[in-house]
Amino acid sequence: MNRSENDPLFVSFLAGSIGQWKIDRISTVIGEGLEAAERLRVIEGSQVPDTTNSGWLLLGSTSNTRYSTRAEVDEMKAKQASLGREETTRAALIPIRKSAAWWELAQDERRAIFEDHSRHISIGVEYVPAIARRLHHCRELRGPFDFLTWFEYAPQYADVFEKLVHRLRATKEWDYVDREVDIRLSRR
Ligand code: HEM
């Protein structure tokens, strides 16, 4: 059966001594951190990898959008860049958990905080296509985080990415983030 672009894609992020990405640093933003490791393997597909002699393993899946309007989806699709481009030798894996207070809200209340107030999408699209992204959900998988956010960019956009992260962390949406770890990676 052919995969459609909207089908969930399972992705495993496995820390250890092997993998296509070198871990440059792991910073704890809020809550509990993650153990140091040398490299990260990003494995697409539903099979959970063998974790013998490995460090932490985070599992997530792409999913349908929750908050984006038709106009926002269309704008993102028109502008966004794909992952795995030759020049994007820097990446960030930022696992995030949101508080019980966030999950108690209704969908319309979350959308109001996420976009009407915090401008997450409006801010984000300013950085596309320089920053390529993929959002993985994991709340339903009972992992330690709710989201595994993944970004790829060329080295000349490292400062630009820093600015983006800084702007988003200053929004009301981030008042609901109770665990966040910022993992920066490079290849070649
Ligand atoms: C490259 C620029 C970015 C763009 C264009 C962007 C865009 C988006 C969009 C459209 C969604 C909502 C998808 C939906 O409708 O469900 C989303 C969700 C999310 N983004 Fe971003 N984003 C960007 C950067 C970031 C960064 C840097 C972070 C982390 C530091 C981040 C963390 C998240 C999280 C955690 C969610 C899930 C929110 C939730 O469902 O509660 N995003 N992003």
mmCIF file of C-alpha atoms and ligand atoms in Angstrom:
data_model
loop_
_atom_site.group_PDB
_atom_site.id
_atom_site.type_symbol
_atom_site.label_atom_id
_atom_site.label_comp_id
_atom_site.label_asym_id
_atom_site.label_seq_id
_atom_site.Cartn_x
_atom_site.Cartn_y
_atom_site.Cartn_z
ATOM 1 C CA MET A 1 0.000 0.000 0.000
ATOM 2 C CA ASN A 2 1.377 3.446 -0.871
ATOM 3 C CA ARG A 3 2.094 5.849 1.959
ATOM 4 C CA SER A 4 0.203 9.093 1.866
ATOM 5 C CA GLU A 5 1.930 12.223 3.169
ATOM 6 C CA ASN A 6 -0.715 12.460 5.897
ATOM 7 C CA ASP A 7 -0.220 8.931 7.257
ATOM 8 C CA PRO A 8 1.454 8.807 10.680
ATOM 9 C CA LEU A 9 5.193 8.186 10.401
ATOM 10 C CA PHE A 10 6.734 6.589 13.495
ATOM 11 C CA VAL A 11 10.190 7.831 14.371
ATOM 12 C CA SER A 12 12.661 6.584 17.007
ATOM 13 C CA PHE A 13 15.355 8.880 18.404
ATOM 14 C CA LEU A 14 18.051 6.698 19.954
ATOM 15 C CA ALA A 15 21.029 8.169 21.796
ATOM 16 C CA GLY A 16 24.260 6.195 22.058
ATOM 17 C CA SER A 17 27.672 5.811 20.484
ATOM 18 C CA ILE A 18 26.491 5.422 16.873
ATOM 19 C CA GLY A 19 24.185 7.370 14.586
ATOM 20 C CA GLN A 20 24.165 9.834 11.712
ATOM 21 C CA TRP A 21 24.078 12.858 14.050
ATOM 22 C CA LYS A 22 26.767 13.943 16.488
ATOM 23 C CA ILE A 23 25.340 15.428 19.689
ATOM 24 C CA ASP A 24 27.020 18.813 20.241
ATOM 25 C CA ARG A 25 25.171 19.741 23.420
ATOM 26 C CA ILE A 26 22.164 18.887 25.563
ATOM 27 C CA SER A 27 20.693 21.782 27.573
ATOM 28 C CA THR A 28 17.876 21.476 30.060
ATOM 29 C CA VAL A 29 15.437 24.360 29.575
ATOM 30 C CA ILE A 30 12.898 23.367 32.252
ATOM 31 C CA GLY A 31 12.190 20.215 34.257
ATOM 32 C CA GLU A 32 14.247 17.036 34.200
ATOM 33 C CA GLY A 33 17.085 16.806 31.656
ATOM 34 C CA LEU A 34 18.352 13.926 29.530
ATOM 35 C CA GLU A 35 21.624 12.041 29.926
ATOM 36 C CA ALA A 36 24.617 13.010 27.835
ATOM 37 C CA ALA A 37 25.422 10.864 24.791
ATOM 38 C CA GLU A 38 27.796 11.028 21.832
ATOM 39 C CA ARG A 39 25.520 10.420 18.875
ATOM 40 C CA LEU A 40 21.872 10.176 17.834
ATOM 41 C CA ARG A 41 20.199 7.729 15.481
ATOM 42 C CA VAL A 42 16.965 8.879 13.853
ATOM 43 C CA ILE A 43 15.101 5.804 12.655
ATOM 44 C CA GLU A 44 11.901 6.069 10.632
ATOM 45 C CA GLY A 45 9.392 3.195 10.775
ATOM 46 C CA SER A 46 7.232 1.507 13.369
ATOM 47 C CA GLN A 47 9.778 -1.081 14.530
ATOM 48 C CA VAL A 48 11.240 -0.125 17.909
ATOM 49 C CA PRO A 49 15.067 -0.388 17.651
ATOM 50 C CA ASP A 50 17.261 -2.634 19.770
ATOM 51 C CA THR A 51 18.452 -0.526 22.689
ATOM 52 C CA THR A 52 21.271 -2.829 23.882
ATOM 53 C CA ASN A 53 24.283 -0.696 24.894
ATOM 54 C CA SER A 54 22.370 2.486 24.036
ATOM 55 C CA GLY A 55 21.315 5.577 25.934
ATOM 56 C CA TRP A 56 17.836 7.091 26.014
ATOM 57 C CA LEU A 57 15.172 6.279 23.427
ATOM 58 C CA LEU A 58 12.344 8.651 22.517
ATOM 59 C CA LEU A 59 9.463 7.517 20.317
ATOM 60 C CA GLY A 60 7.050 9.723 18.434
ATOM 61 C CA SER A 61 4.798 9.854 15.434
ATOM 62 C CA THR A 62 3.769 12.507 12.965
ATOM 63 C CA SER A 63 0.066 13.207 13.114
ATOM 64 C CA ASN A 64 -2.749 15.335 11.752
ATOM 65 C CA THR A 65 -2.655 19.041 12.515
ATOM 66 C CA ARG A 66 -4.626 20.268 15.535
ATOM 67 C CA TYR A 67 -4.589 24.040 15.369
ATOM 68 C CA SER A 68 -3.707 25.198 11.860
ATOM 69 C CA THR A 69 -6.377 26.765 9.668
ATOM 70 C CA ARG A 70 -6.653 25.953 5.943
ATOM 71 C CA ALA A 71 -4.860 29.206 5.082
ATOM 72 C CA GLU A 72 -2.034 28.394 7.513
ATOM 73 C CA VAL A 73 -1.673 24.826 6.204
ATOM 74 C CA ASP A 74 -1.512 26.137 2.632
ATOM 75 C CA GLU A 75 1.063 28.796 3.510
ATOM 76 C CA MET A 76 3.253 26.261 5.328
ATOM 77 C CA LYS A 77 3.024 23.766 2.451
ATOM 78 C CA ALA A 78 3.903 26.414 -0.119
ATOM 79 C CA LYS A 79 6.964 27.629 1.803
ATOM 80 C CA GLN A 80 8.388 24.666 3.717
ATOM 81 C CA ALA A 81 11.617 22.849 2.887
ATOM 82 C CA SER A 82 12.104 19.107 3.116
ATOM 83 C CA LEU A 83 14.327 17.373 5.657
ATOM 84 C CA GLY A 84 17.598 15.723 4.679
ATOM 85 C CA ARG A 85 18.896 18.404 2.315
ATOM 86 C CA GLU A 86 22.626 18.383 1.609
ATOM 87 C CA GLU A 87 23.248 21.809 3.198
ATOM 88 C CA THR A 88 21.313 21.258 6.430
ATOM 89 C CA THR A 89 24.151 19.892 8.521
ATOM 90 C CA ARG A 90 22.775 21.242 11.832
ATOM 91 C CA ALA A 91 19.730 19.955 13.671
ATOM 92 C CA ALA A 92 17.823 20.407 16.903
ATOM 93 C CA LEU A 93 15.735 17.835 18.728
ATOM 94 C CA ILE A 94 13.617 19.617 21.325
ATOM 95 C CA PRO A 95 11.388 17.279 23.349
ATOM 96 C CA ILE A 96 8.597 19.163 25.124
ATOM 97 C CA ARG A 97 5.960 18.291 27.713
ATOM 98 C CA LYS A 98 3.011 20.550 28.487
ATOM 99 C CA SER A 99 1.373 20.876 31.894
ATOM 100 C CA ALA A 100 -1.899 19.367 33.125
ATOM 101 C CA ALA A 101 -3.387 22.895 32.951
ATOM 102 C CA TRP A 102 -2.795 22.900 29.160
ATOM 103 C CA TRP A 103 -4.452 19.532 28.653
ATOM 104 C CA GLU A 104 -7.456 20.588 30.736
ATOM 105 C CA LEU A 105 -8.212 23.365 28.241
ATOM 106 C CA ALA A 106 -10.690 22.910 25.398
ATOM 107 C CA GLN A 107 -9.419 22.911 21.812
ATOM 108 C CA ASP A 108 -10.639 26.472 21.128
ATOM 109 C CA GLU A 109 -8.906 27.744 24.285
ATOM 110 C CA ARG A 110 -5.623 26.056 23.271
ATOM 111 C CA ARG A 111 -5.821 27.495 19.742
ATOM 112 C CA ALA A 112 -6.418 30.967 21.249
ATOM 113 C CA ILE A 113 -3.241 30.686 23.344
ATOM 114 C CA PHE A 114 -1.202 28.942 20.622
ATOM 115 C CA GLU A 115 -1.911 31.332 17.762
ATOM 116 C CA ASP A 116 -4.197 34.281 18.582
ATOM 117 C CA HIS A 117 -2.083 35.190 21.602
ATOM 118 C CA SER A 118 1.341 33.564 21.086
ATOM 119 C CA ARG A 119 1.502 33.806 17.237
ATOM 120 C CA HIS A 120 3.348 30.454 17.068
ATOM 121 C CA ILE A 121 2.578 29.903 13.384
ATOM 122 C CA SER A 122 2.965 33.564 12.368
ATOM 123 C CA ILE A 123 6.387 33.685 14.042
ATOM 124 C CA GLY A 124 7.361 30.248 12.738
ATOM 125 C CA VAL A 125 6.629 30.906 9.061
ATOM 126 C CA GLU A 126 9.067 33.835 9.111
ATOM 127 C CA TYR A 127 11.792 31.180 9.490
ATOM 128 C CA VAL A 128 10.623 28.892 6.687
ATOM 129 C CA PRO A 129 12.237 27.620 4.453
ATOM 130 C CA ALA A 130 15.587 28.342 6.233
ATOM 131 C CA ILE A 131 14.471 26.034 9.042
ATOM 132 C CA ALA A 132 12.959 22.677 8.035
ATOM 133 C CA ARG A 133 10.774 21.029 10.678
ATOM 134 C CA ARG A 134 8.868 17.924 11.611
ATOM 135 C CA LEU A 135 6.587 17.632 14.624
ATOM 136 C CA HIS A 136 6.202 14.259 16.342
ATOM 137 C CA HIS A 137 3.468 13.623 18.878
ATOM 138 C CA CYS A 138 4.014 11.193 21.738
ATOM 139 C CA ARG A 139 1.534 12.026 24.509
ATOM 140 C CA GLU A 140 -0.618 9.037 23.539
ATOM 141 C CA LEU A 141 2.477 6.788 23.503
ATOM 142 C CA ARG A 142 2.958 7.426 27.235
ATOM 143 C CA GLY A 143 6.535 8.589 26.769
ATOM 144 C CA PRO A 144 8.189 11.162 29.035
ATOM 145 C CA PHE A 145 7.293 14.039 26.651
ATOM 146 C CA ASP A 146 4.215 15.151 24.692
ATOM 147 C CA PHE A 147 6.099 16.309 21.570
ATOM 148 C CA LEU A 148 9.431 15.634 19.904
ATOM 149 C CA THR A 149 10.148 18.659 17.744
ATOM 150 C CA TRP A 150 12.817 18.262 15.049
ATOM 151 C CA PHE A 151 14.514 21.012 13.030
ATOM 152 C CA GLU A 152 17.246 21.031 10.371
ATOM 153 C CA TYR A 153 19.162 24.064 9.107
ATOM 154 C CA ALA A 154 22.378 25.102 7.414
ATOM 155 C CA PRO A 155 25.198 26.382 9.697
ATOM 156 C CA GLN A 156 24.672 29.987 8.529
ATOM 157 C CA TYR A 157 21.180 29.917 10.052
ATOM 158 C CA ALA A 158 22.311 28.818 13.535
ATOM 159 C CA ASP A 159 21.843 32.335 14.972
ATOM 160 C CA VAL A 160 18.520 32.718 13.204
ATOM 161 C CA PHE A 161 17.306 29.476 14.786
ATOM 162 C CA GLU A 162 18.481 30.738 18.202
ATOM 163 C CA LYS A 163 16.371 33.867 17.726
ATOM 164 C CA LEU A 164 13.299 31.801 16.770
ATOM 165 C CA VAL A 165 13.579 29.584 19.845
ATOM 166 C CA HIS A 166 14.075 32.641 22.039
ATOM 167 C CA ARG A 167 10.953 34.352 20.644
ATOM 168 C CA LEU A 168 8.752 31.276 21.068
ATOM 169 C CA ARG A 169 9.953 30.642 24.626
ATOM 170 C CA ALA A 170 8.859 34.181 25.570
ATOM 171 C CA THR A 171 5.216 33.531 24.552
ATOM 172 C CA LYS A 172 2.208 32.657 26.701
ATOM 173 C CA GLU A 173 2.149 29.171 25.132
ATOM 174 C CA TRP A 174 5.459 28.440 26.877
ATOM 175 C CA ASP A 175 3.890 29.170 30.305
ATOM 176 C CA TYR A 176 2.370 25.714 29.809
ATOM 177 C CA VAL A 177 5.657 23.958 29.023
ATOM 178 C CA ASP A 178 6.822 22.082 32.121
ATOM 179 C CA ARG A 179 9.608 19.978 30.631
ATOM 180 C CA GLU A 180 11.879 20.951 27.746
ATOM 181 C CA VAL A 181 15.303 19.729 26.707
ATOM 182 C CA ASP A 182 17.240 21.311 23.845
ATOM 183 C CA ILE A 183 19.531 18.902 21.959
ATOM 184 C CA ARG A 184 21.768 20.340 19.227
ATOM 185 C CA LEU A 185 23.325 18.141 16.583
ATOM 186 C CA SER A 186 25.604 18.236 13.564
ATOM 187 C CA ARG A 187 26.671 15.939 10.760
ATOM 188 C CA ARG A 188 29.823 16.105 8.619
HETATM 189 C C1 HEM B 1 10.470 26.658 11.979
HETATM 190 C C2 HEM B 1 9.523 27.433 12.478
HETATM 191 C C3 HEM B 1 8.275 26.831 13.044
HETATM 192 C C4 HEM B 1 7.092 26.685 12.424
HETATM 193 C C5 HEM B 1 6.751 27.125 11.010
HETATM 194 C C6 HEM B 1 6.211 26.013 13.346
HETATM 195 C C7 HEM B 1 4.909 25.683 13.042
HETATM 196 C C8 HEM B 1 4.080 24.942 13.845
HETATM 197 C C9 HEM B 1 2.728 24.581 13.526
HETATM 198 C C10 HEM B 1 2.002 24.951 12.234
HETATM 199 C C11 HEM B 1 2.258 23.859 14.557
HETATM 200 C C12 HEM B 1 0.844 23.349 14.750
HETATM 201 C C13 HEM B 1 0.471 22.123 14.023
HETATM 202 C C14 HEM B 1 -1.001 21.853 14.308
HETATM 203 O O1 HEM B 1 -1.854 22.548 13.735
HETATM 204 O O2 HEM B 1 -1.271 20.952 15.114
HETATM 205 C C15 HEM B 1 3.320 23.732 15.523
HETATM 206 C C16 HEM B 1 3.233 23.032 16.688
HETATM 207 C C17 HEM B 1 4.238 22.933 17.612
HETATM 208 N N1 HEM B 1 5.481 23.524 17.550
HETATM 209 FE FE1 HEM B 1 6.121 24.745 16.095
HETATM 210 N N2 HEM B 1 6.846 25.776 14.515
HETATM 211 C C18 HEM B 1 8.123 26.258 14.390
HETATM 212 C C19 HEM B 1 9.111 26.232 15.338
HETATM 213 C C20 HEM B 1 9.006 25.619 16.574
HETATM 214 C C21 HEM B 1 10.049 25.569 17.558
HETATM 215 C C22 HEM B 1 11.444 26.194 17.412
HETATM 216 C C23 HEM B 1 9.582 24.837 18.615
HETATM 217 C C24 HEM B 1 10.265 24.454 19.896
HETATM 218 C C25 HEM B 1 11.179 25.199 20.499
HETATM 219 C C26 HEM B 1 8.233 24.426 18.269
HETATM 220 C C27 HEM B 1 7.422 23.630 19.038
HETATM 221 C C28 HEM B 1 6.162 23.208 18.694
HETATM 222 C C29 HEM B 1 5.333 22.364 19.534
HETATM 223 C C30 HEM B 1 5.695 21.778 20.878
HETATM 224 C C31 HEM B 1 4.133 22.183 18.849
HETATM 225 C C32 HEM B 1 2.928 21.378 19.318
HETATM 226 C C33 HEM B 1 2.002 22.297 20.079
HETATM 227 C C34 HEM B 1 0.745 21.620 20.579
HETATM 228 O O3 HEM B 1 0.144 20.814 19.837
HETATM 229 O O4 HEM B 1 0.380 21.910 21.729
HETATM 230 N N3 HEM B 1 7.907 24.940 17.043
HETATM 231 N N4 HEM B 1 4.421 24.413 15.077
#
